[in-house]
mmCIF file of C-alpha atoms in Angstrom:
data_model
loop_
_atom_site.group_PDB
_atom_site.id
_atom_site.type_symbol
_atom_site.label_atom_id
_atom_site.label_comp_id
_atom_site.label_asym_id
_atom_site.label_seq_id
_atom_site.Cartn_x
_atom_site.Cartn_y
_atom_site.Cartn_z
ATOM 1 C CA MET A 179 0.000 0.000 0.000
ATOM 2 C CA THR A 180 1.452 3.222 -1.036
ATOM 3 C CA THR A 181 1.041 6.381 0.917
ATOM 4 C CA LYS A 182 0.633 9.614 -0.997
ATOM 5 C CA LEU A 183 2.601 12.410 0.589
ATOM 6 C CA GLU A 184 0.930 15.718 0.262
ATOM 7 C CA SER A 185 3.295 18.602 -0.146
ATOM 8 C CA LYS A 186 2.517 21.679 1.856
ATOM 9 C CA PRO A 187 2.155 24.756 -0.242
ATOM 10 C CA THR A 188 5.099 27.039 0.446
ATOM 11 C CA LYS A 189 4.592 30.700 1.216
ATOM 12 C CA PRO A 190 5.703 33.013 -1.510
ATOM 13 C CA ALA A 191 8.931 34.770 -0.574
ATOM 14 C CA SER A 192 8.434 38.249 0.787
ATOM 15 C CA PRO A 193 9.412 40.857 -1.740
ATOM 16 C CA ILE A 194 12.721 42.543 -0.928
ATOM 17 C CA VAL A 195 12.058 46.139 -0.055
ATOM 18 C CA LYS A 196 14.863 48.438 -1.093
ATOM 19 C CA VAL A 197 15.309 51.127 1.519
ATOM 20 C CA GLU A 198 16.675 54.278 0.012
ATOM 21 C CA GLU A 199 19.141 56.083 2.185
ATOM 22 C CA LYS A 200 18.238 59.609 3.056
ATOM 23 C CA PRO A 201 20.769 61.869 1.380
ATOM 24 C CA LYS A 202 23.233 63.173 3.923
ATOM 25 C CA SER A 203 23.683 66.908 4.205
ATOM 26 C CA GLU A 204 27.219 68.230 4.227
ATOM 27 C CA SER A 205 28.780 69.306 7.491
ATOM 28 C CA ALA A 206 28.577 73.060 8.098
ATOM 29 C CA LEU A 207 31.969 72.900 9.826
ATOM 30 C CA LYS A 208 33.453 71.281 6.720
ATOM 31 C CA SER A 209 32.117 74.149 4.579
ATOM 32 C CA PHE A 210 33.607 76.635 7.066
ATOM 33 C CA ILE A 211 37.096 75.081 7.100
ATOM 34 C CA SER A 212 37.296 74.431 3.345
ATOM 35 C CA GLY A 213 36.081 77.974 2.622
ATOM 36 C CA GLY A 214 38.861 79.386 4.819
ATOM 37 C CA ILE A 215 41.496 77.347 2.967
ATOM 38 C CA GLY A 216 40.081 78.522 -0.358
ATOM 39 C CA GLY A 217 40.186 82.135 0.821
ATOM 40 C CA ALA A 218 43.873 81.923 1.744
ATOM 41 C CA CYS A 219 44.640 80.516 -1.726
ATOM 42 C CA CYS A 220 42.657 83.375 -3.296
ATOM 43 C CA VAL A 221 44.615 86.103 -1.468
ATOM 44 C CA LEU A 222 48.066 84.664 -2.110
ATOM 45 C CA VAL A 223 47.406 84.347 -5.847
ATOM 46 C CA GLY A 224 45.414 87.540 -6.405
ATOM 47 C CA HIS A 225 46.795 90.235 -4.075
ATOM 48 C CA PRO A 226 49.348 91.825 -6.468
ATOM 49 C CA LEU A 227 46.606 92.589 -9.006
ATOM 50 C CA ASP A 228 44.253 93.750 -6.253
ATOM 51 C CA LEU A 229 46.938 96.273 -5.269
ATOM 52 C CA VAL A 230 46.990 97.588 -8.857
ATOM 53 C CA LYS A 231 43.166 97.750 -8.932
ATOM 54 C CA VAL A 232 42.942 99.887 -5.773
ATOM 55 C CA ARG A 233 45.700 102.266 -6.947
ATOM 56 C CA MET A 234 43.926 102.725 -10.289
ATOM 57 C CA GLN A 235 40.584 103.384 -8.600
ATOM 58 C CA THR A 236 41.926 105.892 -6.078
ATOM 59 C CA GLY A 237 44.311 107.717 -8.418
ATOM 60 C CA GLY A 238 47.501 106.404 -6.822
ATOM 61 C CA ALA A 239 50.985 106.666 -8.289
ATOM 62 C CA GLY A 240 51.118 105.493 -11.882
ATOM 63 C CA SER A 241 47.330 105.002 -11.994
ATOM 64 C CA SER A 242 47.304 106.024 -15.668
ATOM 65 C CA SER A 243 49.737 103.219 -16.557
ATOM 66 C CA SER A 244 48.727 99.821 -17.874
ATOM 67 C CA VAL A 245 48.182 96.914 -15.489
ATOM 68 C CA PHE A 246 51.516 95.293 -16.285
ATOM 69 C CA GLY A 247 53.235 98.705 -16.324
ATOM 70 C CA MET A 248 52.085 99.317 -12.750
ATOM 71 C CA LEU A 249 53.189 95.838 -11.707
ATOM 72 C CA SER A 250 56.686 96.333 -13.142
ATOM 73 C CA ASN A 251 56.960 99.839 -11.611
ATOM 74 C CA THR A 252 55.970 98.462 -8.208
ATOM 75 C CA VAL A 253 58.560 95.675 -8.399
ATOM 76 C CA ARG A 254 61.259 98.140 -9.539
ATOM 77 C CA LYS A 255 60.573 100.678 -6.774
ATOM 78 C CA GLU A 256 59.472 98.444 -3.892
ATOM 79 C CA GLY A 257 60.664 94.976 -4.838
ATOM 80 C CA VAL A 258 58.508 91.851 -4.911
ATOM 81 C CA LYS A 259 57.521 92.647 -1.320
ATOM 82 C CA GLY A 260 55.782 95.756 -2.661
ATOM 83 C CA LEU A 261 53.322 93.571 -4.602
ATOM 84 C CA TYR A 262 52.070 92.280 -1.265
ATOM 85 C CA ARG A 263 51.693 95.712 0.352
ATOM 86 C CA GLY A 264 48.685 95.579 2.690
ATOM 87 C CA VAL A 265 48.354 91.786 2.356
ATOM 88 C CA SER A 266 48.312 91.190 6.133
ATOM 89 C CA ALA A 267 44.811 92.700 6.484
ATOM 90 C CA PRO A 268 43.105 90.597 3.789
ATOM 91 C CA LEU A 269 45.080 87.458 4.653
ATOM 92 C CA THR A 270 44.106 87.818 8.314
ATOM 93 C CA ALA A 271 40.490 88.527 7.441
ATOM 94 C CA VAL A 272 39.993 86.692 4.142
ATOM 95 C CA SER A 273 40.439 83.177 5.498
ATOM 96 C CA PRO A 274 37.694 83.680 8.110
ATOM 97 C CA MET A 275 35.738 85.792 5.612
ATOM 98 C CA PHE A 276 35.701 83.062 2.967
ATOM 99 C CA ALA A 277 35.071 80.522 5.728
ATOM 100 C CA VAL A 278 31.985 82.533 6.721
ATOM 101 C CA SER A 279 31.047 83.031 3.042
ATOM 102 C CA PHE A 280 31.064 79.322 2.170
ATOM 103 C CA TRP A 281 29.444 78.439 5.506
ATOM 104 C CA SER A 282 26.758 81.085 4.825
ATOM 105 C CA TYR A 283 26.283 79.737 1.310
ATOM 106 C CA ASP A 284 25.787 76.260 2.787
ATOM 107 C CA LEU A 285 23.322 77.754 5.284
ATOM 108 C CA GLY A 286 21.577 79.644 2.464
ATOM 109 C CA GLN A 287 21.193 76.418 0.492
ATOM 110 C CA ARG A 288 19.578 74.756 3.521
ATOM 111 C CA VAL A 289 17.195 77.691 4.013
ATOM 112 C CA VAL A 290 16.218 77.712 0.321
ATOM 113 C CA LYS A 291 15.870 73.922 0.314
ATOM 114 C CA SER A 292 13.588 74.019 3.390
ATOM 115 C CA TYR A 293 11.431 76.628 1.686
ATOM 116 C CA GLY A 294 11.313 74.571 -1.537
ATOM 117 C CA GLN A 295 10.282 71.431 0.377
ATOM 118 C CA MET A 296 7.352 73.108 2.122
ATOM 119 C CA GLY A 297 4.214 71.038 1.555
ATOM 120 C CA MET A 298 6.149 67.876 0.593
ATOM 121 C CA THR A 299 5.496 64.510 2.257
ATOM 122 C CA GLN A 300 8.230 62.845 4.350
ATOM 123 C CA ASP A 301 8.884 60.383 1.506
ATOM 124 C CA GLU A 302 9.361 63.254 -0.954
ATOM 125 C CA LYS A 303 11.642 65.073 1.480
ATOM 126 C CA SER A 304 13.830 61.972 1.801
ATOM 127 C CA GLN A 305 14.616 62.105 -1.928
ATOM 128 C CA LYS A 306 17.571 64.096 -3.202
ATOM 129 C CA TYR A 307 16.642 67.746 -3.729
ATOM 130 C CA SER A 308 18.425 69.578 -6.522
ATOM 131 C CA LEU A 309 18.437 73.367 -6.243
ATOM 132 C CA SER A 310 17.327 75.355 -9.272
ATOM 133 C CA MET A 311 19.568 78.132 -10.589
ATOM 134 C CA ALA A 312 17.266 80.737 -9.002
ATOM 135 C CA GLU A 313 17.572 78.967 -5.631
ATOM 136 C CA ILE A 314 21.385 78.796 -5.959
ATOM 137 C CA CYS A 315 21.463 82.541 -6.635
ATOM 138 C CA MET A 316 19.245 83.200 -3.613
ATOM 139 C CA ALA A 317 21.584 81.126 -1.414
ATOM 140 C CA GLY A 318 24.480 83.186 -2.802
ATOM 141 C CA ALA A 319 22.720 86.444 -1.896
ATOM 142 C CA ILE A 320 22.157 85.187 1.676
ATOM 143 C CA SER A 321 25.878 84.394 2.009
ATOM 144 C CA ALA A 322 26.872 88.040 1.414
ATOM 145 C CA ILE A 323 25.122 89.399 4.505
ATOM 146 C CA PRO A 324 27.115 87.803 7.380
ATOM 147 C CA THR A 325 30.332 87.959 5.320
ATOM 148 C CA THR A 326 30.139 91.764 5.168
ATOM 149 C CA GLY A 327 30.664 91.930 8.947
ATOM 150 C CA ILE A 328 34.262 90.829 8.370
ATOM 151 C CA MET A 329 34.708 92.196 4.864
ATOM 152 C CA ALA A 330 33.952 95.890 5.485
ATOM 153 C CA PRO A 331 36.614 96.675 8.159
ATOM 154 C CA SER A 332 39.191 94.489 6.412
ATOM 155 C CA GLU A 333 38.663 96.286 3.098
ATOM 156 C CA ARG A 334 38.835 99.681 4.828
ATOM 157 C CA ILE A 335 42.269 98.906 6.349
ATOM 158 C CA LYS A 336 43.575 97.235 3.186
ATOM 159 C CA CYS A 337 42.614 100.187 0.979
ATOM 160 C CA LEU A 338 44.140 102.744 3.390
ATOM 161 C CA LEU A 339 47.454 100.849 3.459
ATOM 162 C CA GLN A 340 47.553 100.444 -0.324
ATOM 163 C CA VAL A 341 46.804 104.131 -0.971
ATOM 164 C CA GLN A 342 49.394 105.130 1.661
ATOM 165 C CA ALA A 343 52.015 103.188 -0.306
ATOM 166 C CA SER A 344 51.141 105.270 -3.386
ATOM 167 C CA ASP A 345 51.508 108.494 -1.388
ATOM 168 C CA VAL A 346 54.897 107.361 -0.065
ATOM 169 C CA GLU A 347 56.034 106.806 -3.667
ATOM 170 C CA LYS A 348 55.253 110.476 -4.324
ATOM 171 C CA GLY A 349 57.409 111.534 -1.369
ATOM 172 C CA GLY A 350 54.794 111.619 1.366
ATOM 173 C CA LYS A 351 55.280 110.306 4.894
ATOM 174 C CA PRO A 352 53.573 107.087 6.000
ATOM 175 C CA LYS A 353 50.765 107.599 8.492
ATOM 176 C CA TYR A 354 50.413 103.943 9.475
ATOM 177 C CA THR A 355 53.158 101.482 10.375
ATOM 178 C CA GLY A 356 51.041 98.435 9.598
ATOM 179 C CA MET A 357 47.650 96.769 9.804
ATOM 180 C CA LEU A 358 47.217 96.959 13.594
ATOM 181 C CA ASP A 359 48.427 100.560 13.771
ATOM 182 C CA CYS A 360 46.015 101.482 10.973
ATOM 183 C CA ALA A 361 43.097 99.823 12.793
ATOM 184 C CA LYS A 362 44.017 101.576 16.086
ATOM 185 C CA GLN A 363 44.241 105.008 14.458
ATOM 186 C CA VAL A 364 40.982 104.553 12.541
ATOM 187 C CA LEU A 365 39.205 103.511 15.758
ATOM 188 C CA LYS A 366 40.775 106.407 17.689
ATOM 189 C CA GLU A 367 39.737 108.972 15.069
ATOM 190 C CA GLY A 368 36.199 107.807 14.372
ATOM 191 C CA GLY A 369 35.336 104.772 16.465
ATOM 192 C CA MET A 370 33.613 101.652 15.121
ATOM 193 C CA ALA A 371 31.603 103.738 12.663
ATOM 194 C CA SER A 372 34.850 104.776 10.972
ATOM 195 C CA LEU A 373 36.154 101.199 10.891
ATOM 196 C CA TYR A 374 32.918 100.077 9.221
ATOM 197 C CA LYS A 375 32.855 103.028 6.828
ATOM 198 C CA GLY A 376 31.668 101.803 3.422
ATOM 199 C CA THR A 377 29.598 98.884 4.734
ATOM 200 C CA VAL A 378 26.552 99.821 2.625
ATOM 201 C CA ALA A 379 28.754 100.063 -0.482
ATOM 202 C CA THR A 380 30.302 96.687 0.402
ATOM 203 C CA LEU A 381 26.826 95.139 0.595
ATOM 204 C CA ALA A 382 25.832 96.838 -2.669
ATOM 205 C CA ARG A 383 28.859 95.186 -4.269
ATOM 206 C CA ASP A 384 28.684 91.793 -2.590
ATOM 207 C CA ILE A 385 25.003 90.851 -2.776
ATOM 208 C CA PRO A 386 24.825 90.975 -6.610
ATOM 209 C CA GLY A 387 28.463 89.844 -6.732
ATOM 210 C CA THR A 388 27.858 86.637 -4.751
ATOM 211 C CA ILE A 389 24.719 85.895 -6.768
ATOM 212 C CA ALA A 390 26.918 85.965 -9.882
ATOM 213 C CA TYR A 391 29.776 84.184 -8.074
ATOM 214 C CA PHE A 392 28.005 81.083 -6.847
ATOM 215 C CA GLY A 393 25.517 81.084 -9.722
ATOM 216 C CA MET A 394 28.271 81.048 -12.346
ATOM 217 C CA TYR A 395 30.306 78.427 -10.474
ATOM 218 C CA GLU A 396 27.401 75.978 -10.217
ATOM 219 C CA PHE A 397 26.292 76.663 -13.803
ATOM 220 C CA ALA A 398 29.826 76.275 -15.222
ATOM 221 C CA LYS A 399 30.363 73.109 -13.163
ATOM 222 C CA LYS A 400 27.251 71.454 -14.575
ATOM 223 C CA GLU A 401 27.995 72.485 -18.148
ATOM 224 C CA LEU A 402 31.612 71.327 -17.959
ATOM 225 C CA MET A 403 30.500 67.980 -16.532
ATOM 226 C CA LYS A 404 28.061 67.542 -19.415
ATOM 227 C CA ILE A 405 30.844 68.311 -21.910
ATOM 228 C CA GLN A 406 33.047 65.718 -20.184
ATOM 229 C CA GLY A 407 30.218 63.168 -20.173
ATOM 230 C CA ILE A 408 29.961 63.109 -16.368
ATOM 231 C CA ASP A 409 26.662 62.843 -14.494
ATOM 232 C CA PRO A 410 26.374 66.163 -12.564
ATOM 233 C CA ASP A 411 24.530 64.385 -9.698
ATOM 234 C CA LYS A 412 27.145 61.656 -9.184
ATOM 235 C CA GLY A 413 30.454 62.484 -10.839
ATOM 236 C CA GLN A 414 33.361 64.700 -9.838
ATOM 237 C CA LEU A 415 35.015 67.475 -11.805
ATOM 238 C CA SER A 416 38.584 67.248 -13.008
ATOM 239 C CA VAL A 417 41.137 69.725 -11.585
ATOM 240 C CA GLY A 418 41.135 71.668 -14.874
ATOM 241 C CA ALA A 419 37.342 71.971 -14.842
ATOM 242 C CA VAL A 420 37.324 73.196 -11.216
ATOM 243 C CA LEU A 421 39.923 75.844 -12.126
ATOM 244 C CA ALA A 422 37.890 76.937 -15.172
ATOM 245 C CA ALA A 423 34.580 77.098 -13.267
ATOM 246 C CA GLY A 424 36.201 78.973 -10.359
ATOM 247 C CA GLY A 425 37.922 81.445 -12.669
ATOM 248 C CA LEU A 426 34.689 82.174 -14.565
ATOM 249 C CA ALA A 427 32.863 82.628 -11.253
ATOM 250 C CA GLY A 428 35.395 85.231 -10.141
ATOM 251 C CA MET A 429 35.135 87.143 -13.412
ATOM 252 C CA ALA A 430 31.323 87.125 -13.246
ATOM 253 C CA CYS A 431 31.438 88.434 -9.667
ATOM 254 C CA TRP A 432 33.733 91.361 -10.505
ATOM 255 C CA THR A 433 31.943 92.258 -13.748
ATOM 256 C CA VAL A 434 28.771 92.774 -11.722
ATOM 257 C CA GLY A 435 30.409 94.283 -8.632
ATOM 258 C CA ILE A 436 33.060 96.672 -9.999
ATOM 259 C CA PRO A 437 30.934 99.906 -10.022
ATOM 260 C CA ALA A 438 30.060 99.511 -6.328
ATOM 261 C CA ASP A 439 33.679 98.550 -5.614
ATOM 262 C CA VAL A 440 34.962 101.798 -7.178
ATOM 263 C CA ILE A 441 32.550 103.833 -5.023
ATOM 264 C CA LYS A 442 33.521 101.819 -1.928
ATOM 265 C CA SER A 443 37.264 102.324 -2.503
ATOM 266 C CA ARG A 444 36.831 106.092 -3.000
ATOM 267 C CA TYR A 445 34.631 106.425 0.068
ATOM 268 C CA GLN A 446 36.814 104.295 2.356
ATOM 269 C CA THR A 447 40.058 106.092 1.467
ATOM 270 C CA ALA A 448 38.698 109.660 1.397
ATOM 271 C CA PRO A 449 39.546 112.074 4.245
ATOM 272 C CA GLU A 450 36.838 112.315 6.900
ATOM 273 C CA GLY A 451 34.116 114.752 5.877
ATOM 274 C CA LYS A 452 34.944 114.826 2.152
ATOM 275 C CA TYR A 453 31.791 112.907 1.235
ATOM 276 C CA SER A 454 28.460 112.816 3.037
ATOM 277 C CA GLY A 455 27.820 109.241 1.886
ATOM 278 C CA ILE A 456 28.085 106.811 -1.022
ATOM 279 C CA VAL A 457 25.487 108.724 -3.061
ATOM 280 C CA ASP A 458 27.696 111.823 -2.792
ATOM 281 C CA VAL A 459 30.696 109.748 -3.949
ATOM 282 C CA TYR A 460 28.665 108.505 -6.933
ATOM 283 C CA LYS A 461 27.582 112.025 -7.934
ATOM 284 C CA ALA A 462 31.127 113.420 -7.652
ATOM 285 C CA LEU A 463 32.559 110.505 -9.628
ATOM 286 C CA ILE A 464 30.064 110.844 -12.484
ATOM 287 C CA LYS A 465 30.616 114.611 -12.591
ATOM 288 C CA GLU A 466 34.425 114.326 -12.716
ATOM 289 C CA GLU A 467 34.959 111.167 -14.780
ATOM 290 C CA GLY A 468 31.638 110.197 -16.358
ATOM 291 C CA TYR A 469 30.138 106.708 -16.250
ATOM 292 C CA ALA A 470 33.422 105.192 -17.445
ATOM 293 C CA GLY A 471 34.820 106.065 -13.999
ATOM 294 C CA LEU A 472 32.547 103.421 -12.470
ATOM 295 C CA PHE A 473 34.546 100.746 -14.289
ATOM 296 C CA LYS A 474 37.974 102.039 -13.361
ATOM 297 C CA GLY A 475 40.224 99.171 -12.357
ATOM 298 C CA ILE A 476 38.120 96.546 -14.125
ATOM 299 C CA ARG A 477 41.117 95.245 -16.135
ATOM 300 C CA PRO A 478 43.260 94.263 -13.122
ATOM 301 C CA ALA A 479 40.114 93.085 -11.307
ATOM 302 C CA LEU A 480 39.217 90.665 -14.112
ATOM 303 C CA ILE A 481 42.830 89.595 -14.735
ATOM 304 C CA ARG A 482 43.143 88.902 -11.002
ATOM 305 C CA ALA A 483 39.701 87.323 -10.683
ATOM 306 C CA PHE A 484 40.385 84.311 -12.869
ATOM 307 C CA PRO A 485 43.561 82.894 -11.265
ATOM 308 C CA ALA A 486 42.648 83.999 -7.721
ATOM 309 C CA ASN A 487 39.208 82.406 -7.730
ATOM 310 C CA ALA A 488 40.385 79.378 -9.676
ATOM 311 C CA ALA A 489 42.852 78.834 -6.798
ATOM 312 C CA CYS A 490 40.100 79.544 -4.253
ATOM 313 C CA PHE A 491 37.655 76.959 -5.570
ATOM 314 C CA LEU A 492 40.394 74.384 -6.139
ATOM 315 C CA GLY A 493 41.589 74.831 -2.543
ATOM 316 C CA MET A 494 37.989 74.631 -1.336
ATOM 317 C CA GLU A 495 37.096 71.495 -3.346
ATOM 318 C CA VAL A 496 40.323 69.647 -2.470
ATOM 319 C CA SER A 497 39.969 70.387 1.254
ATOM 320 C CA LYS A 498 36.269 69.473 1.106
ATOM 321 C CA ASN A 499 37.144 66.044 -0.294
ATOM 322 C CA MET A 500 39.833 65.578 2.351
ATOM 323 C CA LEU A 501 37.347 66.506 5.078
ATOM 324 C CA GLY A 502 34.648 64.150 3.768
ATOM 325 C CA PHE A 503 34.795 62.172 7.032
ATOM 326 C CA MET A 504 33.116 65.147 8.764
ATOM 327 C CA ASP A 505 29.751 64.571 7.034
#
């Protein structure tokens, strides 16, 4: 007699549910540190041409010469050290300034992203969120506001030291012995208000400037990745592409910001009481030099902008990759 064994029906295997990882946000501290490193790279590469720009804008010695003529004259009269006249102020302030700028840009991206995700479900929020170009520009604008707190006094001291060097070339006596002495005398003569003289002009330069700066960098990055056949959401730029995108970003920033920068330089280096405000500087400038005066110094600014900001973004990206463990 045979016994028929009945096989038990087996349960169908449970479908494997793929859990998507929530995209990690970058560390704010990492943005701060990498921005500071990028800022130091920017100053060391770009300061000689920044010196020429300020002297052209303020009518310093040889201001009618060409960019390279002024560079060669400076080296001949003051040596290579002369090209870095006033560098202590920006180098001391620029590293923390760029640190704050890139940290603020990171913060701005988070603010814009939070606004863009309003009304989304938790599942939708867990997906990767790509900022539009308008949102990137808004994050850039936000970054300019806290950065100005460091930028304005630093620029005031830097410009005073650079213009003093021009006066010394003409036979004048130096008023300041260095960055700290300059800051002390400015504070003694006019207090904090004097140290922050030109803050409104700095904001007028930096808000549109940072919109162009970060907007151009992100746009150029994506376009260069497409040209290289790299997925912008997953791939990494080559060193050459980072340099190109950073350089273009710097040029875009200065093209937009140079008129406000001319007004700022004139206002910050003028004797106390010469101008009642930045509007007065603007009126006097247009009356004396016409609208072309608003673009004085644009050649050294643009020549400087490409290598300086190429170095800045390369330093920032390299340090960001090295600090990836902080995310």
